[in-house]
Structures are given as C-alpha cells and as structure tokens.
Amino acid sequence: MKLIPGFFAPVFFFIASLAISSTAFSADPIVIKFSHVVAPNTPKGKAAQKFKDLAEQYTKGRVKVELYPNSQLYKDREEMEALQLGAVQMLAPSLSKFGPLGVRDFEAFDLPYIFPNKETLYRVMDGDIGKKLFAKLGAKDIVGLAYWDNGFKQMSANKPLRNVEDFKGLKMRIQSSKVLEAQMRALGASPQVIAFSEVYTALQQGVVDGTENPVSNFYTQKMHEVQKHLTISDHGYLGYAVITNKKFWDGLPQDVRAELEKAMQETTVYERDIAQKENDEALAKVRAAGTTEVYVLPLKDRLVWQKALLPVHKEFEQTIGKDLLYAIYNVAAQVEKEKAGKK
Ligand code: LMR
C-alpha cells in the first residue's frame, strides 16, 4: 500500500476525522413531539421542559424533544388521536380524559374525595393498580410511561360556593369524564364538557357559570379574571398519565429507550416535587390579584359535601369495577393504619 507523502498526512487525517465526526453526528435526531394543553409555567409544563432537557442530555443529542404547550398543536380530544396516528410521540393528558378512548377505568381517579392524602395517591399510581391501568392502554397502541401530579381540585363560579345548595342550576365545565358528570349532578349542577383551551372564553361569555381545577390551572389560564369566587374544597384529584405511541416506543434503539426511561423517571420525581409548590404559589397569586374571593371550605362543611358526593362511588362500582375501587380503598386503609401505627 503506497503511503501518503509526509506533508499531506495530517491534512488527510484532519479531513478524514471531520468526515467521520460529521457522519457520526449527521444522523438526524429522533424527534419526540410532546404536545399538551396547559401553560408552560405549570407542574406539567415545567416537567415537560425538564424531560426535554434530560432526554437530550442523556441521549447526547440522538433525541430532540419539541414541546407544544397550550394546545398549540391539538386540543383535548384530538391529541389522543394524533398520538395513535403517530403525528405526535408524547402526551400527558389528565386521567379524566381516557374515557373517550374507551378506557373508563382511569375515571376511578375522578371519584370525589377518594384520595385522603398524597401517600395513598402515589402508592396507587406506582403500585399494582397503576401498572394494571397502564396495561389496558396496550390495546389502544399506547404505552404508559409515568403518572404525574397536579394536586386537588377547587370549585369556582361567580357566586359564593359554600353549601351544596349553592350549586343548584349552575352550568359547570368539566373534563370528558362520566364520573365528573355524575359529581356535578350530585351537587345539583348541570355539567358541560368543554376543551381546556376554550374554558376561559366559555366562562367569560357565560356559556358556563363555573368550573373545577387545581389552582395552578385556574391561575395560568387567567380564570381568576372571569371567576369572582374560588372555594378550596379539595373535592377531587387531577393527575396525568404520560403516554407514548407503542409503535414509536418499541421501535426505538434499546439504548435510547433506556436513556429516555431514566429521563422520565427523574422528571417524575421532579414533577411531584414541584406540584404542591406550584399550586400554593398560584393560590398566593390569585389572592394577590384581588379579583377572586378565596374561601377555604371548613371541615364541617367538607363533610356535608362528602356526604352529598359519596353516592357517586356506588354509582360507578360496575363501570369502574368493584375490584379496582376496593383496591384503592384498601390502599387508603393501609396508609391510615401505618400512620396510626407511627403515632
Ligand atoms: C382540564 O382539562 O381541566 C385539565 O385536564 C387540563 C390539564 O391538563 O391540566
């Protein structure tokens, strides 16, 4: 083999190294379009950003995450279809929005006052119950990756909501959940399903009188501008399932998938860590705005609301399934027992 004369060698090797490095990095990154309906400065919005940062860092640029918050790409209903079609690769919809997909079991999370505390909630999410629910998504060509938290929901309207009777005849916006429909009916209100991105306008124009949401959504969607009263009732829970398209996920190189799983795990710890803080800060901002009167429901009245709402559990024993329901009750009882044991 004829050697290259001394002078050109370093130049040749330099050009060769450029070629190698450019081919090594020229493979287009795998793109993950992550679409969601909330604002970036919310627990879910910040977690999506965190996932992007970690995923791109851990995969050394082999993956690029494009974030589409605020329903930029798709609204509530369309985003599930877009995921199944592969138009987007990742979503984190509310657990209240899996009914239209045909997986109503997730509506167990919507049952009023079903989670007495976060310990119970996280144990349900991360334990057998959470895994079994994710397994049901397989038939929809969807893979469940993690459960994210946005805390408990509060009620709002343009009149004070202190007693159950105050809901009588009100039109209340809900997410697409049969349990939430029954919850509002149990309070004497009429439920209306409206896409999240349309709630502000619907409240402003009086299409609906009120709604329910964690304060981080209430504040970042500027609902405090169009709602004069907010009752801190913690009557229901809002959580998310981070999901991906099965074909996309199974088609990833094994090492890339492992790095993404690591990024998702760390992001989930971060997300749950900021969830309460974000909601507390949002409540402080609502108070500071001075446009909405904030009322914290006293325990004695909370018990009255609970009494009015608990029949909804019975109503859904068949649809959600007695096993699932009692499995959640048992987790709550176990947590209580452990807490009592520590006293
Ligand atoms: C809602 O529609 O009220 C929420 O699910 C929005 C969200 O994703 O937090």
CSV table of C-alpha atoms and ligand atoms in Angstrom, one decimal:
chain,number,residue,atom,x,y,z
A,1,MET,CA,0.0,0.0,0.0
A,2,LYS,CA,1.5,3.4,-1.1
A,3,LEU,CA,1.8,5.7,1.9
A,4,ILE,CA,0.7,9.3,1.6
A,5,PRO,CA,3.7,11.8,1.4
A,6,GLY,CA,4.5,13.3,4.9
A,7,PHE,CA,3.1,16.8,4.1
A,8,PHE,CA,-0.4,15.8,3.3
A,9,ALA,CA,-0.8,13.1,6.0
A,10,PRO,CA,-2.0,15.4,8.9
A,11,VAL,CA,-4.3,17.3,6.4
A,12,PHE,CA,-5.7,14.0,5.2
A,13,PHE,CA,-6.3,12.7,8.7
A,14,PHE,CA,-7.9,16.0,9.7
A,15,ILE,CA,-10.3,15.9,6.7
A,16,ALA,CA,-11.0,12.2,7.4
A,17,SER,CA,-11.8,12.9,11.1
A,18,LEU,CA,-14.2,15.7,10.0
A,19,ALA,CA,-15.9,13.3,7.7
A,20,ILE,CA,-16.2,10.6,10.4
A,21,SER,CA,-17.4,13.0,13.0
A,22,SER,CA,-20.0,14.6,10.7
A,23,THR,CA,-21.3,11.2,9.6
A,24,ALA,CA,-21.4,10.1,13.3
A,25,PHE,CA,-23.5,13.2,14.3
A,26,SER,CA,-25.2,13.7,11.0
A,27,ALA,CA,-27.8,11.0,11.6
A,28,ASP,CA,-30.9,13.1,12.1
A,29,PRO,CA,-32.0,13.1,15.8
A,30,ILE,CA,-35.1,11.1,16.7
A,31,VAL,CA,-37.8,13.7,17.2
A,32,ILE,CA,-40.3,13.5,20.0
A,33,LYS,CA,-43.2,15.9,19.6
A,34,PHE,CA,-44.5,16.4,23.1
A,35,SER,CA,-48.0,18.1,22.9
A,36,HIS,CA,-50.1,19.2,25.9
A,37,VAL,CA,-52.9,21.6,26.8
A,38,VAL,CA,-51.6,23.6,29.7
A,39,ALA,CA,-49.3,26.6,30.1
A,40,PRO,CA,-45.5,26.1,30.4
A,41,ASN,CA,-45.4,27.6,34.0
A,42,THR,CA,-47.4,24.7,35.5
A,43,PRO,CA,-46.3,21.4,37.1
A,44,LYS,CA,-46.9,19.6,33.8
A,45,GLY,CA,-45.4,22.4,31.6
A,46,LYS,CA,-42.3,22.6,33.7
A,47,ALA,CA,-41.9,18.8,33.8
A,48,ALA,CA,-42.2,18.6,30.1
A,49,GLN,CA,-39.4,21.1,29.8
A,50,LYS,CA,-37.4,19.0,32.4
A,51,PHE,CA,-37.9,15.9,30.4
A,52,LYS,CA,-36.7,17.6,27.2
A,53,ASP,CA,-33.5,18.8,28.9
A,54,LEU,CA,-32.7,15.4,30.4
A,55,ALA,CA,-33.7,13.3,27.3
A,56,GLU,CA,-31.5,15.4,25.1
A,57,GLN,CA,-28.6,15.4,27.6
A,58,TYR,CA,-28.8,11.6,28.3
A,59,THR,CA,-29.1,10.7,24.7
A,60,LYS,CA,-26.3,13.1,23.7
A,61,GLY,CA,-28.5,14.7,21.1
A,62,ARG,CA,-29.7,11.5,19.5
A,63,VAL,CA,-33.2,12.6,20.6
A,64,LYS,CA,-34.7,16.0,20.1
A,65,VAL,CA,-37.9,16.8,22.1
A,66,GLU,CA,-40.2,19.5,20.6
A,67,LEU,CA,-42.6,20.9,23.2
A,68,TYR,CA,-46.1,22.1,22.1
A,69,PRO,CA,-47.9,23.6,25.2
A,70,ASN,CA,-51.2,25.4,25.4
A,71,SER,CA,-53.0,23.2,22.8
A,72,GLN,CA,-50.8,24.7,20.2
A,73,LEU,CA,-51.0,21.6,18.1
A,74,TYR,CA,-54.0,19.7,19.4
A,75,LYS,CA,-56.9,20.2,21.8
A,76,ASP,CA,-58.0,17.6,24.4
A,77,ARG,CA,-59.9,15.3,22.2
A,78,GLU,CA,-57.7,15.5,19.1
A,79,GLU,CA,-54.4,14.9,20.9
A,80,MET,CA,-55.2,11.2,21.7
A,81,GLU,CA,-56.0,10.5,18.1
A,82,ALA,CA,-52.8,12.3,17.0
A,83,LEU,CA,-50.8,10.1,19.3
A,84,GLN,CA,-52.4,6.9,17.9
A,85,LEU,CA,-51.7,8.1,14.4
A,86,GLY,CA,-48.1,8.9,15.2
A,87,ALA,CA,-48.5,12.7,14.4
A,88,VAL,CA,-47.1,13.3,17.9
A,89,GLN,CA,-45.0,11.0,20.0
A,90,MET,CA,-45.8,12.0,23.6
A,91,LEU,CA,-48.7,13.4,25.6
A,92,ALA,CA,-49.6,13.8,29.3
A,93,PRO,CA,-53.3,14.0,29.4
A,94,SER,CA,-55.4,14.2,32.5
A,95,LEU,CA,-56.5,10.9,33.9
A,96,SER,CA,-60.1,12.2,33.3
A,97,LYS,CA,-59.7,12.1,29.6
A,98,PHE,CA,-59.2,8.4,28.9
A,99,GLY,CA,-62.9,7.6,28.8
A,100,PRO,CA,-63.4,8.7,25.1
A,101,LEU,CA,-60.6,6.3,24.3
A,102,GLY,CA,-62.6,3.5,25.8
A,103,VAL,CA,-60.6,3.1,29.0
A,104,ARG,CA,-63.0,4.4,31.6
A,105,ASP,CA,-61.2,2.6,34.4
A,106,PHE,CA,-59.0,5.7,34.8
A,107,GLU,CA,-62.1,7.6,35.9
A,108,ALA,CA,-61.5,6.0,39.3
A,109,PHE,CA,-59.1,8.9,39.9
A,110,ASP,CA,-62.1,11.3,39.4
A,111,LEU,CA,-64.2,9.9,42.2
A,112,PRO,CA,-64.8,12.7,44.8
A,113,TYR,CA,-62.7,12.5,47.9
A,114,ILE,CA,-61.3,9.1,47.0
A,115,PHE,CA,-57.7,10.0,47.9
A,116,PRO,CA,-57.4,11.2,51.6
A,117,ASN,CA,-53.7,12.0,51.1
A,118,LYS,CA,-50.8,12.0,48.6
A,119,GLU,CA,-49.3,8.8,50.1
A,120,THR,CA,-52.3,6.9,49.1
A,121,LEU,CA,-52.3,8.5,45.7
A,122,TYR,CA,-48.7,7.8,44.9
A,123,ARG,CA,-49.0,4.2,46.2
A,124,VAL,CA,-52.0,3.7,43.9
A,125,MET,CA,-50.1,5.3,40.9
A,126,ASP,CA,-46.8,3.5,41.4
A,127,GLY,CA,-48.2,0.1,42.6
A,128,ASP,CA,-50.2,-2.7,41.0
A,129,ILE,CA,-53.2,-0.6,40.4
A,130,GLY,CA,-51.3,2.0,38.3
A,131,LYS,CA,-49.5,-0.7,36.4
A,132,LYS,CA,-52.7,-2.6,35.7
A,133,LEU,CA,-54.3,0.6,34.3
A,134,PHE,CA,-51.4,1.2,32.0
A,135,ALA,CA,-51.6,-2.3,30.8
A,136,LYS,CA,-55.1,-1.5,29.5
A,137,LEU,CA,-53.6,1.1,27.1
A,138,GLY,CA,-51.7,-1.6,25.2
A,139,ALA,CA,-54.9,-2.5,23.3
A,140,LYS,CA,-55.0,1.2,22.1
A,141,ASP,CA,-51.4,1.1,20.8
A,142,ILE,CA,-50.4,3.3,23.7
A,143,VAL,CA,-47.7,2.9,26.3
A,144,GLY,CA,-48.0,4.4,29.7
A,145,LEU,CA,-44.6,5.8,30.9
A,146,ALA,CA,-45.4,7.7,34.2
A,147,TYR,CA,-48.0,9.3,36.4
A,148,TRP,CA,-47.6,13.0,37.1
A,149,ASP,CA,-49.4,15.0,39.7
A,150,ASN,CA,-51.3,18.3,39.8
A,151,GLY,CA,-52.9,18.0,43.1
A,152,PHE,CA,-56.5,18.5,44.3
A,153,LYS,CA,-59.2,20.5,42.5
A,154,GLN,CA,-61.1,23.5,43.7
A,155,MET,CA,-64.5,24.9,42.7
A,156,SER,CA,-65.1,28.3,41.2
A,157,ALA,CA,-68.1,30.4,40.0
A,158,ASN,CA,-69.3,34.0,40.0
A,159,LYS,CA,-71.3,33.4,43.2
A,160,PRO,CA,-70.0,32.0,46.6
A,161,LEU,CA,-69.9,28.2,46.7
A,162,ARG,CA,-70.1,27.3,50.3
A,163,ASN,CA,-73.1,24.9,50.6
A,164,VAL,CA,-74.2,22.1,48.3
A,165,GLU,CA,-77.3,24.1,47.6
A,166,ASP,CA,-75.2,26.9,46.0
A,167,PHE,CA,-74.5,24.6,43.0
A,168,LYS,CA,-78.2,24.3,42.2
A,169,GLY,CA,-78.8,25.1,38.5
A,170,LEU,CA,-75.3,26.2,37.8
A,171,LYS,CA,-73.7,25.2,34.5
A,172,MET,CA,-70.3,23.7,35.4
A,173,ARG,CA,-67.5,23.0,33.0
A,174,ILE,CA,-65.9,19.5,33.3
A,175,GLN,CA,-63.4,17.3,31.5
A,176,SER,CA,-64.7,14.4,29.4
A,177,SER,CA,-65.4,12.1,32.3
A,178,LYS,CA,-68.7,10.3,33.2
A,179,VAL,CA,-67.7,10.4,36.9
A,180,LEU,CA,-67.3,14.2,36.8
A,181,GLU,CA,-70.7,14.5,35.1
A,182,ALA,CA,-72.2,12.5,37.9
A,183,GLN,CA,-70.3,14.5,40.5
A,184,MET,CA,-71.8,17.8,39.3
A,185,ARG,CA,-75.3,16.3,39.0
A,186,ALA,CA,-75.0,15.1,42.6
A,187,LEU,CA,-74.4,18.7,43.6
A,188,GLY,CA,-77.5,19.8,41.6
A,189,ALA,CA,-75.4,21.5,38.8
A,190,SER,CA,-75.5,20.7,35.1
A,191,PRO,CA,-72.2,19.5,33.7
A,192,GLN,CA,-70.8,20.7,30.4
A,193,VAL,CA,-67.7,19.1,28.7
A,194,ILE,CA,-65.5,21.9,27.2
A,195,ALA,CA,-62.0,21.6,25.9
A,196,PHE,CA,-59.5,23.1,28.3
A,197,SER,CA,-58.3,25.7,25.8
A,198,GLU,CA,-61.8,27.0,25.5
A,199,VAL,CA,-62.7,27.3,29.2
A,200,TYR,CA,-61.6,30.9,29.7
A,201,THR,CA,-63.9,32.2,26.8
A,202,ALA,CA,-66.8,29.9,27.9
A,203,LEU,CA,-66.6,31.4,31.4
A,204,GLN,CA,-66.2,35.0,30.1
A,205,GLN,CA,-69.2,34.6,27.8
A,206,GLY,CA,-71.3,32.9,30.4
A,207,VAL,CA,-71.6,29.6,28.4
A,208,VAL,CA,-70.8,28.1,31.7
A,209,ASP,CA,-71.1,29.6,35.2
A,210,GLY,CA,-68.2,27.8,36.9
A,211,THR,CA,-65.6,25.1,36.8
A,212,GLU,CA,-63.2,23.0,38.8
A,213,ASN,CA,-59.4,22.8,38.6
A,214,PRO,CA,-56.2,22.9,40.6
A,215,VAL,CA,-55.2,26.5,41.3
A,216,SER,CA,-52.1,26.2,39.0
A,217,ASN,CA,-54.5,25.8,36.0
A,218,PHE,CA,-57.0,28.3,37.4
A,219,TYR,CA,-54.3,31.0,37.6
A,220,THR,CA,-52.3,30.3,34.5
A,221,GLN,CA,-55.4,30.2,32.4
A,222,LYS,CA,-56.4,33.6,33.9
A,223,MET,CA,-59.7,32.2,35.2
A,224,HIS,CA,-59.4,34.5,38.2
A,225,GLU,CA,-60.2,37.3,35.7
A,226,VAL,CA,-63.6,35.8,35.0
A,227,GLN,CA,-64.5,34.0,38.2
A,228,LYS,CA,-65.4,36.1,41.3
A,229,HIS,CA,-65.3,33.1,43.8
A,230,LEU,CA,-63.0,30.2,44.5
A,231,THR,CA,-63.7,27.6,47.1
A,232,ILE,CA,-60.8,25.5,48.4
A,233,SER,CA,-62.6,22.2,48.6
A,234,ASP,CA,-60.0,19.6,47.5
A,235,HIS,CA,-63.1,17.6,46.4
A,236,GLY,CA,-61.4,15.8,43.6
A,237,TYR,CA,-58.0,15.0,42.1
A,238,LEU,CA,-56.2,15.9,38.9
A,239,GLY,CA,-53.3,13.8,37.7
A,240,TYR,CA,-51.7,12.9,34.4
A,241,ALA,CA,-50.6,9.8,32.5
A,242,VAL,CA,-47.5,10.4,30.4
A,243,ILE,CA,-48.1,8.3,27.3
A,244,THR,CA,-46.4,7.5,24.1
A,245,ASN,CA,-47.2,5.7,20.8
A,246,LYS,CA,-46.5,2.0,21.1
A,247,LYS,CA,-45.0,1.5,17.6
A,248,PHE,CA,-42.7,4.5,18.1
A,249,TRP,CA,-41.6,3.4,21.6
A,250,ASP,CA,-41.0,-0.2,20.6
A,251,GLY,CA,-39.1,1.0,17.5
A,252,LEU,CA,-36.6,3.0,19.4
A,253,PRO,CA,-33.0,1.7,19.7
A,254,GLN,CA,-32.7,-0.2,23.0
A,255,ASP,CA,-30.1,2.2,24.5
A,256,VAL,CA,-32.0,5.3,23.5
A,257,ARG,CA,-35.2,3.9,25.2
A,258,ALA,CA,-33.2,3.2,28.3
A,259,GLU,CA,-31.9,6.8,28.5
A,260,LEU,CA,-35.5,8.1,27.9
A,261,GLU,CA,-36.8,5.9,30.7
A,262,LYS,CA,-34.2,7.3,33.0
A,263,ALA,CA,-35.0,10.8,32.0
A,264,MET,CA,-38.7,10.1,32.6
A,265,GLN,CA,-38.1,8.6,36.0
A,266,GLU,CA,-36.1,11.6,37.2
A,267,THR,CA,-38.5,14.0,35.7
A,268,THR,CA,-41.4,12.3,37.5
A,269,VAL,CA,-39.6,12.8,40.9
A,270,TYR,CA,-39.1,16.4,40.0
A,271,GLU,CA,-42.7,16.9,38.8
A,272,ARG,CA,-44.2,15.5,42.0
A,273,ASP,CA,-41.8,17.6,44.0
A,274,ILE,CA,-43.0,20.9,42.4
A,275,ALA,CA,-46.7,20.1,42.1
A,276,GLN,CA,-47.8,21.3,45.5
A,277,LYS,CA,-45.4,24.2,45.5
A,278,GLU,CA,-46.7,25.4,42.1
A,279,ASN,CA,-50.3,25.2,43.3
A,280,ASP,CA,-49.5,27.0,46.6
A,281,GLU,CA,-47.8,29.8,44.6
A,282,ALA,CA,-50.7,30.1,42.2
A,283,LEU,CA,-53.1,30.5,45.1
A,284,ALA,CA,-50.9,33.3,46.6
A,285,LYS,CA,-51.0,35.0,43.1
A,286,VAL,CA,-54.8,34.6,42.9
A,287,ARG,CA,-55.1,36.2,46.4
A,288,ALA,CA,-52.8,38.9,45.4
A,289,ALA,CA,-54.7,39.7,42.2
A,290,GLY,CA,-57.7,40.6,44.3
A,291,THR,CA,-60.2,39.7,41.6
A,292,THR,CA,-61.4,36.5,43.2
A,293,GLU,CA,-62.7,35.9,46.7
A,294,VAL,CA,-61.0,32.8,48.1
A,295,TYR,CA,-63.0,30.7,50.6
A,296,VAL,CA,-61.5,27.7,52.4
A,297,LEU,CA,-64.2,25.1,53.0
A,298,PRO,CA,-64.3,24.4,56.8
A,299,LEU,CA,-64.1,20.7,57.7
A,300,LYS,CA,-67.7,20.5,59.0
A,301,ASP,CA,-68.9,21.7,55.5
A,302,ARG,CA,-66.5,19.4,53.7
A,303,LEU,CA,-68.2,16.5,55.5
A,304,VAL,CA,-71.5,17.7,54.1
A,305,TRP,CA,-70.1,17.9,50.6
A,306,GLN,CA,-68.6,14.4,51.0
A,307,LYS,CA,-72.0,13.1,52.1
A,308,ALA,CA,-73.6,14.5,49.0
A,309,LEU,CA,-70.8,13.2,46.7
A,310,LEU,CA,-70.0,9.7,48.0
A,311,PRO,CA,-73.1,8.1,46.3
A,312,VAL,CA,-71.1,8.7,43.1
A,313,HIS,CA,-68.7,5.9,44.2
A,314,LYS,CA,-71.6,3.5,44.4
A,315,GLU,CA,-73.0,4.6,41.1
A,316,PHE,CA,-69.7,3.7,39.3
A,317,GLU,CA,-69.0,0.4,41.1
A,318,GLN,CA,-70.0,-1.5,37.9
A,319,THR,CA,-68.4,0.7,35.3
A,320,ILE,CA,-65.1,1.2,37.0
A,321,GLY,CA,-65.2,-2.2,38.7
A,322,LYS,CA,-65.6,-3.2,42.3
A,323,ASP,CA,-62.2,-4.8,42.4
A,324,LEU,CA,-60.4,-1.6,41.3
A,325,LEU,CA,-62.5,0.6,43.7
A,326,TYR,CA,-61.9,-1.7,46.7
A,327,ALA,CA,-58.2,-2.0,45.8
A,328,ILE,CA,-57.9,1.8,46.1
A,329,TYR,CA,-59.9,1.8,49.4
A,330,ASN,CA,-57.6,-0.9,50.8
A,331,VAL,CA,-54.5,1.2,49.9
A,332,ALA,CA,-56.1,4.2,51.7
A,333,ALA,CA,-56.9,2.0,54.7
A,334,GLN,CA,-53.3,0.6,54.8
A,335,VAL,CA,-51.8,4.1,54.7
A,336,GLU,CA,-54.1,5.1,57.6
A,337,LYS,CA,-53.1,2.1,59.6
A,338,GLU,CA,-49.4,2.8,59.0
A,339,LYS,CA,-49.9,6.4,60.0
A,340,ALA,CA,-51.8,5.4,63.2
A,341,GLY,CA,-49.0,2.9,63.9
A,342,LYS,CA,-46.4,5.7,63.8
A,343,LYS,CA,-48.4,7.8,66.3
B,1,LMR,C1,-58.6,20.2,32.3
B,1,LMR,O1,-59.0,20.0,31.1
B,1,LMR,O2,-59.2,20.9,33.1
B,1,LMR,C2,-57.2,19.7,32.7
B,1,LMR,O3,-57.1,18.4,32.4
B,1,LMR,C3,-56.1,20.4,32.0
B,1,LMR,C4,-54.8,19.8,32.3
B,1,LMR,O4,-54.2,19.1,31.5
B,1,LMR,O5,-54.3,20.0,33.4
